[in-house]
Structures are given as C-alpha cells and as structure tokens.
Tab-separated table of C-alpha atoms and ligand atoms in Angstrom:
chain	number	residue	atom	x	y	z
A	1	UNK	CA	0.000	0.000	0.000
A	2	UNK	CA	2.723	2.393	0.932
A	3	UNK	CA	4.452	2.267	-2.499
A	4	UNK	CA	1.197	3.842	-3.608
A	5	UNK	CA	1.820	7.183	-2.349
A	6	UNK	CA	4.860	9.677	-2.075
A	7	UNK	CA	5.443	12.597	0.437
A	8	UNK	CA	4.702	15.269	-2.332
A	9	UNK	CA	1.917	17.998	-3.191
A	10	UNK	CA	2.215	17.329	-6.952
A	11	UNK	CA	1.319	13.685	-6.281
A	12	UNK	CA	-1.119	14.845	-4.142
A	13	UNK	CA	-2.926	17.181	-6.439
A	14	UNK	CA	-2.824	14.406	-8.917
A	15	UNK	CA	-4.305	11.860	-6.793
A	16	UNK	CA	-7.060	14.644	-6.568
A	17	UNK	CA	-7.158	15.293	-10.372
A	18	UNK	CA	-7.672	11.057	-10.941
A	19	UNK	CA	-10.491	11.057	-8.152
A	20	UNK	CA	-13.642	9.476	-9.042
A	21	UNK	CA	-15.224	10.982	-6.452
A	22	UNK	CA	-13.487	14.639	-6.501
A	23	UNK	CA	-16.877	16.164	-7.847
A	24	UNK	CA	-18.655	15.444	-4.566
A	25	UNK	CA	-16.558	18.197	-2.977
A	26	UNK	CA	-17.660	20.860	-5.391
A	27	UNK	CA	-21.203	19.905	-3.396
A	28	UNK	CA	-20.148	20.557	0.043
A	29	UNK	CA	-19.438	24.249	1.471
A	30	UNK	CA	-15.885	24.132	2.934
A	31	UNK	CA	-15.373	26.603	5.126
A	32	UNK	CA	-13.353	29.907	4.712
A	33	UNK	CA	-10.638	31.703	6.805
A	34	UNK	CA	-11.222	35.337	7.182
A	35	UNK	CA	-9.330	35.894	4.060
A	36	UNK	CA	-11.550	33.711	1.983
A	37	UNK	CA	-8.824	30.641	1.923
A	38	UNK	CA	-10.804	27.341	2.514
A	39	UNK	CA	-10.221	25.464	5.833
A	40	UNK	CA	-8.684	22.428	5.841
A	41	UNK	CA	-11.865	20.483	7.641
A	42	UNK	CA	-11.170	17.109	9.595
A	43	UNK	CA	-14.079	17.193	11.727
A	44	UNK	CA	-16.481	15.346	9.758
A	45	UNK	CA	-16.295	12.882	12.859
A	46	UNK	CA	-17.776	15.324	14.759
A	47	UNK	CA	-19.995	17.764	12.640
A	48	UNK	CA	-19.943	16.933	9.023
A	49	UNK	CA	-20.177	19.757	6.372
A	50	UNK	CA	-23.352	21.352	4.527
A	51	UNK	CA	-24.272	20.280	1.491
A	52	UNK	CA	-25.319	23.045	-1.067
A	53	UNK	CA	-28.557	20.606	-1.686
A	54	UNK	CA	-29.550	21.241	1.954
A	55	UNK	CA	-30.944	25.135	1.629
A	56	UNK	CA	-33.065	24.456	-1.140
A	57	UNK	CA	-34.709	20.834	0.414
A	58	UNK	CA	-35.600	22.783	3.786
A	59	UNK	CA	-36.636	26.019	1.677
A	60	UNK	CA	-39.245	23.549	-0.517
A	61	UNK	CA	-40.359	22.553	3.432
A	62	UNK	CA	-40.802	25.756	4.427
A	63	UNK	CA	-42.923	26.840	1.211
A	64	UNK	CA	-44.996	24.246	1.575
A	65	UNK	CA	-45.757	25.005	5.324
A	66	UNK	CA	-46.052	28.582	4.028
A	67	UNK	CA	-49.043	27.326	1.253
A	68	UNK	CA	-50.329	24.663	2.746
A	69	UNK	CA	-50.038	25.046	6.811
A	70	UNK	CA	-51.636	21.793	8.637
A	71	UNK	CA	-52.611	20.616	4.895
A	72	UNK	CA	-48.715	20.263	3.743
A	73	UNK	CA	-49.236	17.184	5.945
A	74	UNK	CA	-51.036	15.540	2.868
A	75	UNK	CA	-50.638	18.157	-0.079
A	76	UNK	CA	-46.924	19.017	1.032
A	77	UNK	CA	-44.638	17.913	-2.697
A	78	UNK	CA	-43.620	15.363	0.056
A	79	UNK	CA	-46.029	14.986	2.080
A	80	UNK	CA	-45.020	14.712	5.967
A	81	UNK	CA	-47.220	12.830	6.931
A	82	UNK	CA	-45.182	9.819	5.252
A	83	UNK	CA	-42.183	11.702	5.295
A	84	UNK	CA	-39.798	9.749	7.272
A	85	UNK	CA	-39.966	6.778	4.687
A	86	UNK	CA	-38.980	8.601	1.862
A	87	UNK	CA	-35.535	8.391	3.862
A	88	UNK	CA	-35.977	5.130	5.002
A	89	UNK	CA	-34.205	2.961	1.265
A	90	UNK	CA	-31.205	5.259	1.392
A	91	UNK	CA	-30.486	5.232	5.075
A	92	UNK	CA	-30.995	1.380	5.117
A	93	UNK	CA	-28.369	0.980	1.870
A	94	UNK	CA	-25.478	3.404	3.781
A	95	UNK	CA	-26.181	0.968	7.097
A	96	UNK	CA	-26.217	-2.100	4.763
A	97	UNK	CA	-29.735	-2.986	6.772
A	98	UNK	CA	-33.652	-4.115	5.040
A	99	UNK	CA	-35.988	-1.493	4.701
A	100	UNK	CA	-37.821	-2.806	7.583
A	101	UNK	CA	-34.778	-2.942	9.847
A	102	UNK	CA	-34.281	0.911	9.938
A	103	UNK	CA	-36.234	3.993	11.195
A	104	UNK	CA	-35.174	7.659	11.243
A	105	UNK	CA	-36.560	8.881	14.661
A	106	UNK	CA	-35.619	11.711	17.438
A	107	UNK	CA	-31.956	11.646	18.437
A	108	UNK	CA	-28.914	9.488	20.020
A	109	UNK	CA	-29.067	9.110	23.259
A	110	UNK	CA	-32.907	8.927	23.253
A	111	UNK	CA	-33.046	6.317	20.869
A	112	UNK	CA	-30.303	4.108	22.864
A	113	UNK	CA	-32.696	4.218	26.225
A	114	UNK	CA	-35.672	3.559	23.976
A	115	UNK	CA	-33.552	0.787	22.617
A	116	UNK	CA	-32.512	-0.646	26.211
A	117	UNK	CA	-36.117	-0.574	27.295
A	118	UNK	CA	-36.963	-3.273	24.630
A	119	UNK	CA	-33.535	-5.199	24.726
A	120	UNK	CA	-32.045	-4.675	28.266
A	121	UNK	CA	-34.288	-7.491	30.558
A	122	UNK	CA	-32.239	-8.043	33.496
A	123	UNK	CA	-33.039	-11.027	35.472
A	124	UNK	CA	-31.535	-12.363	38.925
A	125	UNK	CA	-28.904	-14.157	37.003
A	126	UNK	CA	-28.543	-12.092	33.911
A	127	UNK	CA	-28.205	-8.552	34.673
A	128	UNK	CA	-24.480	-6.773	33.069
A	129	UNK	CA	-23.727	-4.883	30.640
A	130	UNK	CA	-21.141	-5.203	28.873
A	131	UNK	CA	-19.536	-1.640	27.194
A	132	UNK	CA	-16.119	-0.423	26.589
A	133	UNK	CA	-13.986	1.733	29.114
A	134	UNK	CA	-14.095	4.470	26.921
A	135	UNK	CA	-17.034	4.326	25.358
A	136	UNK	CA	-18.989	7.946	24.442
A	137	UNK	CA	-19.592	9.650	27.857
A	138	UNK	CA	-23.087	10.023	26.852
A	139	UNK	CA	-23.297	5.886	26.630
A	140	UNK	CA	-21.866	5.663	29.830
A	141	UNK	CA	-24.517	7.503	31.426
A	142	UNK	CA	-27.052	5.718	29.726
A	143	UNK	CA	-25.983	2.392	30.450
A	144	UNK	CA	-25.558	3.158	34.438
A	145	UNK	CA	-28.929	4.771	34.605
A	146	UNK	CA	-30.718	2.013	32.683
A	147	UNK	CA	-29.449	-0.296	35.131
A	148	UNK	CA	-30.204	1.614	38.417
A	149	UNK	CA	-33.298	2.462	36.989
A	150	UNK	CA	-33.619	-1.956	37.291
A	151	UNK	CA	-32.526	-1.022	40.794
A	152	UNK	CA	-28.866	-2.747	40.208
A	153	UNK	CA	-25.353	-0.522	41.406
A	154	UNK	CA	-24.068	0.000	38.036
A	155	UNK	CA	-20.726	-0.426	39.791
A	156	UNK	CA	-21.371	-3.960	39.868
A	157	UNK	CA	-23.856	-4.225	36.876
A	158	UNK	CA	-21.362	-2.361	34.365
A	159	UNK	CA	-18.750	-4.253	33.138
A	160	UNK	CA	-16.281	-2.128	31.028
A	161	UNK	CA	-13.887	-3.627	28.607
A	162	UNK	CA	-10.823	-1.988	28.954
A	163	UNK	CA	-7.543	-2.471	27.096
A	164	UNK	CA	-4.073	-4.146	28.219
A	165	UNK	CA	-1.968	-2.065	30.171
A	166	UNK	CA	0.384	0.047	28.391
A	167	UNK	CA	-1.944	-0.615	25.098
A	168	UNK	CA	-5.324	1.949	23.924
A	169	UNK	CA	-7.088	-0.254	21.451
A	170	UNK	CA	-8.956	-3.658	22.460
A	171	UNK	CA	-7.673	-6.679	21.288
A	172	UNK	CA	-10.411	-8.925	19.846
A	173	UNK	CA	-9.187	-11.421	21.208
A	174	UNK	CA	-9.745	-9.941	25.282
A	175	UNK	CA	-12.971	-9.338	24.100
A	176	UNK	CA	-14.098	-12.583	23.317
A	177	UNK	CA	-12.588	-13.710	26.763
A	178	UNK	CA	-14.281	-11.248	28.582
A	179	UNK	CA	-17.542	-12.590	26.566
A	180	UNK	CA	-16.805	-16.122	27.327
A	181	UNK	CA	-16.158	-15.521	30.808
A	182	UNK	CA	-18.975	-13.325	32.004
A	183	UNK	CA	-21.453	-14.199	29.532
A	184	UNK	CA	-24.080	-15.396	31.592
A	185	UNK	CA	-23.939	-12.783	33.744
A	186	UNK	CA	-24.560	-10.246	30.667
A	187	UNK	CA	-27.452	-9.052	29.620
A	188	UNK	CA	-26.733	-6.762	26.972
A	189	UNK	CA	-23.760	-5.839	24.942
A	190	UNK	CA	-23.422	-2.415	24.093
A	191	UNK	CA	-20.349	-1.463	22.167
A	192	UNK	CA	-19.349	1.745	20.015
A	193	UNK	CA	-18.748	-0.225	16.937
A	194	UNK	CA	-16.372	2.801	15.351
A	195	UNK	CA	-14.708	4.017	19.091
A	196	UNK	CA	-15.132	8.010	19.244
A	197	UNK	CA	-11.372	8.257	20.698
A	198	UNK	CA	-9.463	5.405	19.419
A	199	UNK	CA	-11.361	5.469	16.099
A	200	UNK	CA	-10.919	1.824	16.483
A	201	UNK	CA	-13.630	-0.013	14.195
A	202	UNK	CA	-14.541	-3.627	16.051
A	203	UNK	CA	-15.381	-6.205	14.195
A	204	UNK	CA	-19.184	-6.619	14.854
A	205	UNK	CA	-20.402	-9.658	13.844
A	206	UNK	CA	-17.784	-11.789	15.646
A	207	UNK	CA	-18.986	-9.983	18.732
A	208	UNK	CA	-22.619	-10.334	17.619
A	209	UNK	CA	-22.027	-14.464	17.772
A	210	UNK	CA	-19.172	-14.507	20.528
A	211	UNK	CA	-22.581	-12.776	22.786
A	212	UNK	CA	-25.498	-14.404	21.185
A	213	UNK	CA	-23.690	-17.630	22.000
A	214	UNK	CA	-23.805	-16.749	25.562
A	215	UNK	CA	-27.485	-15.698	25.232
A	216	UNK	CA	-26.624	-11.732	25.699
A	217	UNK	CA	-28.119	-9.859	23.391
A	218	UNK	CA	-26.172	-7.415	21.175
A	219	UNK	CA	-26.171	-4.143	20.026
A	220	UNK	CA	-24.045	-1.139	18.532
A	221	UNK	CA	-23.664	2.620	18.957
A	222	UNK	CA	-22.794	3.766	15.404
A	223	UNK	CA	-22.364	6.934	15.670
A	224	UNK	CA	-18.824	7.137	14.435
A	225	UNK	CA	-19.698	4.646	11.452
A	226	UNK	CA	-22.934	5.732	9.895
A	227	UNK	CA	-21.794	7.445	6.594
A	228	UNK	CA	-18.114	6.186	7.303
A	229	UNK	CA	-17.566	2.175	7.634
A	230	UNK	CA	-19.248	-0.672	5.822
A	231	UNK	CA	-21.893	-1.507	8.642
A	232	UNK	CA	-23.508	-4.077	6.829
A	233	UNK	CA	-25.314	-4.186	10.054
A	234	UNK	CA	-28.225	-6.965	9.091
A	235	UNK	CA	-25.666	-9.695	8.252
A	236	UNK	CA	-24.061	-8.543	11.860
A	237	UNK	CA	-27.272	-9.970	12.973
A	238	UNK	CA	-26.915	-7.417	16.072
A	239	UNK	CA	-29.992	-7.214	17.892
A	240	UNK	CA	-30.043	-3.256	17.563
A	241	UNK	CA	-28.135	-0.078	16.517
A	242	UNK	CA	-28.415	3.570	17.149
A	243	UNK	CA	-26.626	6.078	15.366
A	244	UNK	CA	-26.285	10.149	14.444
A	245	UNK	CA	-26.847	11.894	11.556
A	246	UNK	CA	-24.928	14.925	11.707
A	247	UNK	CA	-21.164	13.378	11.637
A	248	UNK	CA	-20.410	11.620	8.667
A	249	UNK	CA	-24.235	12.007	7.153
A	250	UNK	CA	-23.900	15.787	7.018
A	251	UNK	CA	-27.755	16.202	8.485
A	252	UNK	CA	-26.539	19.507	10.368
A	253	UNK	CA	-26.067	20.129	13.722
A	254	UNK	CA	-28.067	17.876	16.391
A	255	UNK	CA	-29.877	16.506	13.905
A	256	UNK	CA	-32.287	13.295	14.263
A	257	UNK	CA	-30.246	9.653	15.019
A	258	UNK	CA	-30.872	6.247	13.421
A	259	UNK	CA	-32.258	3.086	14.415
A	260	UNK	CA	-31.828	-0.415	13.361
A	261	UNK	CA	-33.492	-3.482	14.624
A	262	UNK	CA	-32.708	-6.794	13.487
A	263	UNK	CA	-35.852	-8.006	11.567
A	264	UNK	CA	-36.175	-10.972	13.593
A	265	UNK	CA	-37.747	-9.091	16.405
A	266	UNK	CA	-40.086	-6.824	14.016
A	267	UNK	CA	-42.941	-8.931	14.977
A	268	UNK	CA	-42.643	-9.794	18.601
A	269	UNK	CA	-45.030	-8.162	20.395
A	270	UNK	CA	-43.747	-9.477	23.494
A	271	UNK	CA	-40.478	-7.205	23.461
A	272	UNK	CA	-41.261	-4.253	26.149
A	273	UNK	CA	-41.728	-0.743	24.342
A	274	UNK	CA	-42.250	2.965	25.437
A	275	UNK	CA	-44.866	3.620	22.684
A	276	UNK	CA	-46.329	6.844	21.085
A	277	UNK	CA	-49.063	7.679	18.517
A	278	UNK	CA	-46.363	7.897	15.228
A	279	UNK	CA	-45.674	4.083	15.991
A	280	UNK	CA	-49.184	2.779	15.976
A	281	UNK	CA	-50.674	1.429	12.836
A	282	UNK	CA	-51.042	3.741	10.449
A	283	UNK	CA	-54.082	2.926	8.794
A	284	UNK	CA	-55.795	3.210	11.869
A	285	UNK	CA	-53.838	5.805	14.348
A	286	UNK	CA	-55.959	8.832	13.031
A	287	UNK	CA	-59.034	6.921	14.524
A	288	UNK	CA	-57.565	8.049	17.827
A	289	UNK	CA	-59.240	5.258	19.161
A	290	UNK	CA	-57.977	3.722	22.912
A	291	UNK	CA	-55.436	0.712	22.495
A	292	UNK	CA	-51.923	0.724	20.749
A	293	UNK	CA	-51.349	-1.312	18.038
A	294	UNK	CA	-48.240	-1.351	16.482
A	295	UNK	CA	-47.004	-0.937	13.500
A	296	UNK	CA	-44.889	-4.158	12.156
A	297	UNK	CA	-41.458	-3.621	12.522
A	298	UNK	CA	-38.858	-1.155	13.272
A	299	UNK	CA	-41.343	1.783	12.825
A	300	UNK	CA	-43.729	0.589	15.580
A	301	UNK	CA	-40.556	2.542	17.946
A	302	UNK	CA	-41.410	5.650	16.967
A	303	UNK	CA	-42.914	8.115	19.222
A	304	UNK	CA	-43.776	11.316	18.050
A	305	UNK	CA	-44.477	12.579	14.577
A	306	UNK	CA	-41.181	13.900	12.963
A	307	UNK	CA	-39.413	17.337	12.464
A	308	UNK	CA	-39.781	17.778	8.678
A	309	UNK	CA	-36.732	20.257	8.544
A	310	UNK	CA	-34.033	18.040	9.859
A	311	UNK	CA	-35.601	15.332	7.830
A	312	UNK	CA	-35.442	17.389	4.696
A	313	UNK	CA	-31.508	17.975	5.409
A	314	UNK	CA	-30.675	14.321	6.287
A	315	UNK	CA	-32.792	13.342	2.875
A	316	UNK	CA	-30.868	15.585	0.991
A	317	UNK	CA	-27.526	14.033	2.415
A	318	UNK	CA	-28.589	10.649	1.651
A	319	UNK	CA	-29.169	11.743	-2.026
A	320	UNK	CA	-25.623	12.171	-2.539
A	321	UNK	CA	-24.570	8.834	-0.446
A	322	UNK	CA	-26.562	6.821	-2.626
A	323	UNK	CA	-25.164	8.626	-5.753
A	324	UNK	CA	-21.643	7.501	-4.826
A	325	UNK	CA	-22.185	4.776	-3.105
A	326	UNK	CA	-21.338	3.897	0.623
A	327	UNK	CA	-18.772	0.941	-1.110
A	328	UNK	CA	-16.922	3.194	-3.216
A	329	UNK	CA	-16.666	6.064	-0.385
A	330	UNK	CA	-15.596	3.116	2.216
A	331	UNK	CA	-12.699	2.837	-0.746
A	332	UNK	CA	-11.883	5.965	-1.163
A	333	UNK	CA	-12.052	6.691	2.611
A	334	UNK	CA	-9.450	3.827	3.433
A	335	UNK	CA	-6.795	5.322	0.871
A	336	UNK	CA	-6.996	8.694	2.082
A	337	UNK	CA	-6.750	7.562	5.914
A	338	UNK	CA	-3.789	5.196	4.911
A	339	UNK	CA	-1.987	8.265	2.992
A	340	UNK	CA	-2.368	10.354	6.066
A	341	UNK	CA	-0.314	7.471	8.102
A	342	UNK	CA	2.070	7.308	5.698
A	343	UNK	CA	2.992	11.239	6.019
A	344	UNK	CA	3.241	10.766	9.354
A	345	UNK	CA	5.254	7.632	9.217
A	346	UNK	CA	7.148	8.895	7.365
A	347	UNK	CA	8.397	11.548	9.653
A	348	UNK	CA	9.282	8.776	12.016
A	349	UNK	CA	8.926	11.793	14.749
A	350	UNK	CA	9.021	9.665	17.861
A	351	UNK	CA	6.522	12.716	19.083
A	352	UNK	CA	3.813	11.368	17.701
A	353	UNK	CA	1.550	8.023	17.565
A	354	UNK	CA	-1.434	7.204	15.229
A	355	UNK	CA	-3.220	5.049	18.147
A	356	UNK	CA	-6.239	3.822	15.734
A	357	UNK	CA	-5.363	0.170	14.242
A	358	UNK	CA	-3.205	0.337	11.215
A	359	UNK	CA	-5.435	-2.768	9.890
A	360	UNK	CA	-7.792	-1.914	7.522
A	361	UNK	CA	-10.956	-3.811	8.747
A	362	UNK	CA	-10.373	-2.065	12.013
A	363	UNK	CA	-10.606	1.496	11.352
A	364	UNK	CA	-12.778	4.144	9.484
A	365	UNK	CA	-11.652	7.838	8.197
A	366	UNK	CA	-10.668	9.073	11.867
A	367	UNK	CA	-7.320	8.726	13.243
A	368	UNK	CA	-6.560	9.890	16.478
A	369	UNK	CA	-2.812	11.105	16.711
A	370	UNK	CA	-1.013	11.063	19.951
A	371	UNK	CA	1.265	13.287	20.888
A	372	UNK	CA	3.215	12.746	23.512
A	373	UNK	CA	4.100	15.198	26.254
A	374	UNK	CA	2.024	17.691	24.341
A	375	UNK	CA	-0.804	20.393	25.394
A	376	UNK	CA	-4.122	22.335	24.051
A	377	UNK	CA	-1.469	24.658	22.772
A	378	UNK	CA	0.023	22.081	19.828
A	379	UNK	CA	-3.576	21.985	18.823
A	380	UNK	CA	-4.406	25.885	19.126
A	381	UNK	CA	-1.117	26.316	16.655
A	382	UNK	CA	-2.682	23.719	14.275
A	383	UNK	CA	-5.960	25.401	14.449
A	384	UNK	CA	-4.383	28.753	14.057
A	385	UNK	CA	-2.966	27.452	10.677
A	386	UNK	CA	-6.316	27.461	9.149
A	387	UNK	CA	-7.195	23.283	10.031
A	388	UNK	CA	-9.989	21.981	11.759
A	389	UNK	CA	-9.488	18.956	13.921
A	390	UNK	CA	-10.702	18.080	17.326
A	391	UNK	CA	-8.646	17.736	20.793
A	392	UNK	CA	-9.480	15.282	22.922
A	393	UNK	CA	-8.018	15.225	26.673
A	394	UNK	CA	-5.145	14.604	27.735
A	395	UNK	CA	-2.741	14.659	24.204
A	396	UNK	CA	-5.079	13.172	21.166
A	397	UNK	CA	-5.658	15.146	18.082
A	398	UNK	CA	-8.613	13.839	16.110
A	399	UNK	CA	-8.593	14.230	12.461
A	400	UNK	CA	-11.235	12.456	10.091
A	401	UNK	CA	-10.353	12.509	5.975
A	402	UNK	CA	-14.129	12.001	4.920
A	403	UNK	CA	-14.179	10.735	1.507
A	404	UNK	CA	-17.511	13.259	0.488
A	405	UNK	CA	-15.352	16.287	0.935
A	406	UNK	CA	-11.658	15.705	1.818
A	407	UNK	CA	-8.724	16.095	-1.275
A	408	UNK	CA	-5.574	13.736	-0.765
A	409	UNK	CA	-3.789	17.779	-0.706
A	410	UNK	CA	-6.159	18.396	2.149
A	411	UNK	CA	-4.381	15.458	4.056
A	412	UNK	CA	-0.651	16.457	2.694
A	413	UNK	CA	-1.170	20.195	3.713
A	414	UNK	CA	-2.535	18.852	7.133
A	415	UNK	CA	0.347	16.888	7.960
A	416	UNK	CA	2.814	19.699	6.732
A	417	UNK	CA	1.220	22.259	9.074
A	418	UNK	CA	1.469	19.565	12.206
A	419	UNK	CA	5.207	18.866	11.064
A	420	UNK	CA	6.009	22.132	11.527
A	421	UNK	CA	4.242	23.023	14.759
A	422	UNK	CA	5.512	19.945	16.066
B	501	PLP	C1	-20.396	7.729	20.153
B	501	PLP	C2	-21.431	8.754	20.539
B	501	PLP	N1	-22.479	8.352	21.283
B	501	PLP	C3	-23.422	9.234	21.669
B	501	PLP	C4	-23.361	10.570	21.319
B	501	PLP	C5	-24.429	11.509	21.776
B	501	PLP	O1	-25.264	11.878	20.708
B	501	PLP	P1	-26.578	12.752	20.913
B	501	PLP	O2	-26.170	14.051	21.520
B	501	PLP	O3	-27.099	12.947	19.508
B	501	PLP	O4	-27.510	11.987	21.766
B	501	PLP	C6	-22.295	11.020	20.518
B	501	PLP	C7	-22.190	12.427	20.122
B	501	PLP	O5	-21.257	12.897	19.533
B	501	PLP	C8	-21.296	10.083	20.146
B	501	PLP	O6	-20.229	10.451	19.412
C-alpha cells in the first residue's frame, strides 16, 4: 500500500485530479478563513459539512408550510405525513440494513434508552452490561442509569472492557474472553462499533455471535460509522443499533439519530416498548381510538411525529450517499486515511503516535494522533494554521479525511502544518 503514495503535493494534487469521487466536494461548502482561503476540515467525525442541496430541500419545506399550513401534511410535494420513509431505502443501503430494519426517529441518546427498554431485561442471574472503558460519555450515562433504573449498582452491573496495560485499542481477542467468561452474567452488549477516541472499528459480527452464544443480546452505537464504515449491520445480525446523523451524514447540527433493529424481532409483540401515537398502525392511528397497536417492525418505535426540517436535510444528504455509493466512499475513505499514516510515518517523529489500528478492517476515516508530552497549545497552533481537527483530553488530536469532501492535498497540507508546529 505504501508504495502507492509519495510525500509530495504534486502527487497529491494528482491523486485529486484522478479522483472518481473529486466532484462530490464541489457539493459541500468548505469553510473559509477570514481571508476567503478554505479550511482544511477534519471534523467530519464530529460535525460533518453542509451540502449546497440542503438550503433548497428545507426552503421547498418551508414553502410548503407557508401554502399549505396543517394541509402540507397531505398536499406538502412530500407529504409529511409519510415523510420519514422517503428516507428510510437510502439510510438502510449506507447501514447495509432491510428497509424494515431501519427507522429515522428523534436523536442518540434517546433512541439508545428507547432501545434498552426493549432489549435490556435483566433477570436475577442475567443482569451486566457489557460496554467499553471508553465508550462515548453520553453511553456511559445511559448504560448506568438504565441499570439503576432496574434497581442494580451500576458499579457492579457495568462491566467495562478496557484495554491491556500500556496498550489503547482492544484486542479482539480480550474481548471474546471477557464474553466467554462473564457471559451469563450479561445481559446486553453495548459497544461503540467505530470508538469516538481510538477510532478503532470492532469487528461486529464476531462480537454479535461470541454474545449471542452466551445468550446476551447485542447491540451497537454507530455513531462514528454511519456514513463512514461498511456496517452491513443486518448480516451482523446485532440485535439493535443507534446512530447520528450529523457526523459523517452531514444532516446539520443535532440533527435526528438512526435506528436499526434486526428483523427478527419486528414482529414480537412481546419485546417491552415505550410507545407513542407515530408508531401505531397507520391505517388506523388517526381513529384516535384507545389501544396501541403497532405498526410491524422497526417503525412501531417511533414516538412522536417527525421534524420535517431536519428530515429534509438528512434526505438531501442521503441523495448524494446513494449517488456515490457507501462501497466506493468506504474505498476511497481507506486510501486517504492510509496516505495520512504514511505522512506521518514517514516523519518517524518519535513525538507522535497514530493510536487507531493500522489494519484496515479495524478502522474508518478518523485517526486519532497522539502526541506525547504535548498540550491544548500544539492543537491551538494547528488550528491557528487554518485546520480543523478536534482535541481530545489529555494529548489526542482527532482528524477524520471524509471521503464526500476531503482532497488527498487536504491530508498532505494537514500533515505539513502539524510537522512544523511539532
Ligand atoms: C459515540 C457517541 N455516542 C453518543 C453521542 C451523543 O449523541 P446525541 O447528543 O445525539 O444523543 C455522541 C455524540 O457525539 C457520540 O459520538
């Protein structure tokens, strides 16, 4: 792989001129310095960019409501009141899930208690859960409230996976122990599939059968994969998944999540639900009649009826994903990450550590760089030099190269800039 690419901006510019995907870029707006000089963006891991589709798909929402009020429900050019499923064939290709796996609904963390109501059934004997030690703060809390809210300590009803000493990345192979050993003890397994710090993508469907073999059942927070990694989250065969929209799937900012459930539950009406109106059958909800019956499948989760605007953005995102295809971008995204580690590499500037897996089944666009013995202030000069990464406590620098928007020059300036800060 490394022969591939050379510590140039010529070859960089070239690799940008062969793109097959370079004219998605042209579709994004990138942001400016105050001189009008674009930004080198990284951050699509954490707020992806706009895409100059989005203004005009709220602004046909906002007509409508402006023409139509309450009628734009039915008369609308697409009409809300089925609105979520127009999104519902794209999101399901970029997850790799069945139509009837996946619902667009309210946001993250919501969606992952909603989730935990229906799939986290502690018993006497079966009451863990299983999540990594630095898993997404926001997961953390989740996890330790769903299981005081079962009346358990979390203390002794979370079990965190956490790496070898002296190591920052799990091992597959300490996870499947860990599996094996407390299995059936564990309830649930609830793992970041694509880890927020690490950027360290696990390999899902050997987890999925390592914890269904234990009867635990399994499920993923993707919201550092959506839009990034190949999910292929139905032939997982993970009980359920959650996931953002505004990272990698450019929705805008806290914009509604994703949820996949595997389509062997769609039909049980035995799994516990918090229900609302939007999941009750619709042929029959605007009887408003006493007694919820749900709709089959994923969608019978939904609570509330929908916020058309965010909608309208993520459906205008998902236009362009399923024009360039979540395979090729996976591609494209894997050559751009591994020419990033080969500037640095190639530097061989003890300084500095790329602490996501070098593999390339076990990472997505992010890499988060170490550096050692460093402060804020490395990243403040970085940021000063007109590039937009995240810092994350106490000496990572985050940087994603999203295939949608990021050049291979993007990536070469990027590591010249760090190079000479450093
Ligand atoms: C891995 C992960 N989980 C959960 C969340 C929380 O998402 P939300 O605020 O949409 O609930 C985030 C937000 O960035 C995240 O990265």
């Amino acid at each position: 792989m490394k022969l591939e690419y050379s510590n140039t901006q010529d070859w960089a510019k070239a690799k940008d001129a062969y793109d097959p995907l370079r004219k998605y870029r042209e579709q994004f707006f990138i942001p400016r310095d105050a001189s009008g000089q674009q930004l080198i963006y990284l951050c699509g891991n954490s707020l992806g960019l706009q895409p100059k589709t989005t203004r005009s798909a709220l602004d046909q929402e906002l007509r409508d409501w402006k023409n139509y009020g309450v009628e734009g429900h039915f008369h609308a050019k697409n009409p809300w009141m089925p609105y979520h499923e127009f999104l519902t064939e794209a999101m399901a290709e970029v997850v790799g899930a069945k139509k009837h796996e996946v619902v667009v609904m309210n946001t993250l963390s919501v969606n992952l208690h909603l989730m935990m109501v229906s799939f986290y059934r502690p018993t006497k004997k079966r009451f863990k859960i299983l999540i990594e030690s630095d898993a997404f703060p926001s997961d953390k809390y989740a996890v330790e409230s769903q299981a005081k809210f079962h009346g358990y300590d979390p203390t002794d009803a979370v079990i965190e996976l956490k790496p070898r000493e002296g190591e920052t990345c799990l091992r597959s192979e300490d996870i499947q122990a860990t599996i094996e050993k407390e299995g059936q003890a564990i309830a649930l397994i609830m793992i970041g599939n694509t880890n927020y710090y690490t950027g360290q993508f696990f390999d899902m469907k050997s987890i999925t059968e390592w914890g269904h073999a234990q009867g635990c059942k399994v499920g993923f927070d993707c919201a550092h994969g959506a839009g990034n990694v190949d999910l292929n989250l139905h032939d997982t065969g993970a009980d359920f998944a959650v996931w953002c929209t505004y990272k990698y799937l450019n929705s805008g900012p806290g914009s509604l999540g994703g949820v996949f459930v595997h389509e062997r539950h769609a039909e049980d009406d035995t799994l516990p639900k918090f229900t609302g109106w939007w999941g009750h059958k619709k042929e029959t909800r605007f009887k408003m009649r006493d007694g919820f019956e749900p709709i089959k499948g994923v969608e019978s989760w939904q609570l509330s009826n929908p916020p058309i605007l965010s909608m309208a953005a993520i459906w205008a995102s998902l236009k362009i994903f399923q024009e360039a295809g979540i395979d090729n971008l996976r591609k494209k995204s894997l050559h751009l990450s591994g020419y990033l580690r080969y500037l640095i590499e190639e530097q061989d500037n003890k300084q500095i550590t790329i602490i996501t897996p070098s593999e390339d089944a076990e990472r997505g666009s992010q890499q988060s760089i170490q550096v050692k013995n460093a402060n804020k202030a490395i990243f403040e000069k970085i940021t000063a030099q007109g590039v937009i990464a995240d810092w994350r406590e106490p000496d990572v620098i985050r940087v994603a190269t999203t295939a949608l928007y990021n050049s291979y020059e993007d990536v070469y300036r990027f590591v010249e800039i760090l190079k000479a800060e450093l």
